[in-house]
Structure formats: structure tokens, C-alpha cells
């Protein structure tokens, strides 16, 4: 099973709302990622968790707060977002014991900030 | 030096034709070069990947050609089909590092029936 699941599929939120995105994988991967993707652009790395510890934060604004409760779950907490944060948010996972190599992506959450 | 340059930005090919997408990199520490395929509204999916110790890798209709001295690699899609219409991203990574993929800017492929 090479599936990464993400919920919700779509999310509309106001600039004062607090919401969370959820990602789950059962491949035994110990690295998980959050990406942001704008239309017709490549995915842009936001955060990397390796063995449940935050290993990379690509200078993401604090209104995005990641959390890795266990090796299968990854959350992204959203607060006071701006309209320019509207994008497709992708989760991915990989196996650091194999040099991280292949990243498996979920279908994404389409976020619209009003 | 961390960039991966991808061309063309868009490509239109007739059904049955060959689609060719090119990428170039500068960082010689890169040692893993995957290609991802992304359909509208979906996440990217790994299509095929190569390491610099081989010059070519083929999986079905998809072939990666790799030129280490020129620091270039390309994706060839043989017998292109309308179902291949998607956005293709090349990427590069220094495996064993952090898993930080460096993506090219993407190529939108349209295969006409």
C-alpha cells in the first residue's frame, strides 16, 4: 500500500478561522512532508519531519503550525491565514532508512482563504 | 546552484508521437533524479527515477536519459497517448541528506488524439 491520505479534500476558511489539515500514511515511512503548490507551479517545500522530529522549516510564517503526533500522522494547523495562502497543500512521505529517496504524495487539500 | 531548469514549459504532441522533456542541474552532489507526473486536482506521482551510475532507464513507454558530464537528464515518452496529458516535474536530490527534492518548473503536456 503506497497511499497517503489527506483530509479534508477542500477547505474554505476566513482569515480569522482556525483549521487543521490532516495527513496519514501506513507505509512505515519515518519522514513526512508538507508542501504548498500554487497553480502551474512546482510543489514548494514547507516542513519536513524525520523520525517525528521537525528537521526542516523552510522559513514558513508562524500562521502555519505543523505537528507530528506519531509516525503515521501529520497535521498542519492553520490560523489567521491570508488570501495569498490559498493553494493546494500536499503531504508526502518517504523512508529515511533508504536515503529518503521516493516521496509518495497524497492528493492534497485545496484551500481557499477568503 | 540548487536549481533544476526544466524545458519546455508546455508541449503539444500528436497521439503516437514522442514527447521529450529536458532538465539541467548544476549541483554535482545530486545523485537521485526522479520524474513526477501530476494530473489536475491530484498530487504528484512518481513516474520513473534514475541515479547517475546509469545513462538510461526504461519503464514501459517512459525512458530517462542521463548525461552526467553535461549535467542534463531528459524524459522520453514513446507512443504518447491522450491519457499522458498531465504536468511533468523533474527533480533532483542529494539522497541520504534530508529528502529535500529540488523541483523543475514543470512541463504541461497535451497529447492530441
Short mmCIF file of C-alpha atoms in Angstrom, two decimals, chain B residues 5-106:
data_model
loop_
_atom_site.label_atom_id
_atom_site.label_comp_id
_atom_site.label_asym_id
_atom_site.label_seq_id
_atom_site.Cartn_x
_atom_site.Cartn_y
_atom_site.Cartn_z
CA UNK B 5 15.98 24.04 -15.01
CA UNK B 6 13.22 22.35 -17.00
CA UNK B 7 12.10 22.89 -20.58
CA UNK B 8 9.87 23.29 -22.42
CA UNK B 9 7.20 24.92 -20.28
CA UNK B 10 4.48 23.38 -22.43
CA UNK B 11 4.39 20.73 -25.11
CA UNK B 12 1.79 19.57 -27.61
CA UNK B 13 2.29 16.17 -29.24
CA UNK B 14 0.13 14.11 -31.54
CA UNK B 15 -1.04 10.72 -30.37
CA UNK B 16 1.62 8.14 -31.12
CA UNK B 17 4.41 10.70 -31.14
CA UNK B 18 7.40 11.07 -28.86
CA UNK B 19 7.32 13.60 -26.03
CA UNK B 20 10.68 14.87 -24.79
CA UNK B 21 11.21 16.99 -21.68
CA UNK B 22 14.63 18.20 -20.65
CA UNK B 23 16.17 19.16 -17.34
CA UNK B 24 19.55 20.55 -16.34
CA UNK B 25 21.19 20.91 -12.96
CA UNK B 26 24.37 22.42 -11.55
CA UNK B 27 24.89 20.80 -8.16
CA UNK B 28 27.12 17.76 -8.68
CA UNK B 29 26.11 16.45 -5.25
CA UNK B 30 22.71 15.49 -6.65
CA UNK B 31 22.55 11.74 -7.02
CA UNK B 32 18.88 10.93 -7.44
CA UNK B 33 16.71 12.23 -10.28
CA UNK B 34 13.00 11.39 -10.22
CA UNK B 35 10.26 12.43 -12.60
CA UNK B 36 6.79 13.10 -11.23
CA UNK B 37 3.52 13.14 -13.16
CA UNK B 38 0.65 15.25 -11.91
CA UNK B 39 -2.91 15.25 -13.18
CA UNK B 40 -5.19 18.21 -12.45
CA UNK B 41 -6.53 18.11 -8.90
CA UNK B 42 -4.21 15.28 -7.90
CA UNK B 43 -0.91 15.01 -6.09
CA UNK B 44 2.31 14.28 -7.98
CA UNK B 45 3.05 10.60 -8.53
CA UNK B 46 6.49 9.14 -9.11
CA UNK B 47 6.84 8.07 -12.71
CA UNK B 48 10.43 6.93 -13.02
CA UNK B 49 13.76 7.76 -11.40
CA UNK B 50 17.44 7.35 -12.16
CA UNK B 51 20.81 7.51 -10.44
CA UNK B 52 23.94 8.88 -12.14
CA UNK B 53 25.62 5.46 -12.38
CA UNK B 54 23.48 4.58 -15.41
CA UNK B 55 22.90 6.56 -18.60
CA UNK B 56 19.42 5.30 -19.37
CA UNK B 57 16.47 3.72 -17.61
CA UNK B 58 13.36 2.45 -19.30
CA UNK B 59 9.99 1.53 -17.83
CA UNK B 60 7.38 0.72 -20.42
CA UNK B 61 6.90 3.76 -22.66
CA UNK B 62 8.89 6.02 -20.35
CA UNK B 63 12.66 6.42 -20.61
CA UNK B 64 15.07 8.63 -18.72
CA UNK B 65 18.30 9.55 -20.49
CA UNK B 66 21.06 10.84 -18.25
CA UNK B 67 24.20 12.74 -19.27
CA UNK B 68 26.40 13.15 -16.22
CA UNK B 69 29.11 15.21 -17.90
CA UNK B 70 26.58 17.67 -19.27
CA UNK B 71 24.55 17.60 -16.06
CA UNK B 72 21.39 17.03 -18.01
CA UNK B 73 18.63 14.45 -17.99
CA UNK B 74 15.51 14.02 -20.04
CA UNK B 75 12.23 12.14 -20.10
CA UNK B 76 11.09 10.48 -23.29
CA UNK B 77 7.51 9.28 -23.63
CA UNK B 78 7.18 6.94 -26.56
CA UNK B 79 3.88 6.37 -28.35
CA UNK B 80 2.34 9.27 -26.41
CA UNK B 81 -1.33 8.82 -25.54
CA UNK B 82 -4.05 11.33 -24.62
CA UNK B 83 -4.01 9.80 -21.13
CA UNK B 84 -0.43 11.04 -20.76
CA UNK B 85 -1.69 14.62 -20.82
CA UNK B 86 -0.51 15.97 -17.48
CA UNK B 87 2.13 18.17 -15.89
CA UNK B 88 5.56 16.61 -15.54
CA UNK B 89 8.13 17.71 -12.99
CA UNK B 90 11.73 16.66 -12.95
CA UNK B 91 13.51 16.80 -9.62
CA UNK B 92 16.88 16.21 -8.03
CA UNK B 93 18.01 15.20 -4.59
CA UNK B 94 21.12 14.52 -2.61
CA UNK B 95 19.87 11.23 -1.22
CA UNK B 96 20.67 10.45 2.35
CA UNK B 97 20.59 14.11 3.12
CA UNK B 98 17.15 15.35 4.11
CA UNK B 99 14.88 14.28 1.31
CA UNK B 100 14.64 17.85 0.09
CA UNK B 101 13.66 17.50 -3.53
CA UNK B 102 14.56 20.34 -5.86
CA UNK B 103 11.84 20.51 -8.49
CA UNK B 104 11.99 21.87 -12.01
CA UNK B 105 9.31 24.36 -13.01
CA UNK B 106 7.17 21.76 -14.75
#
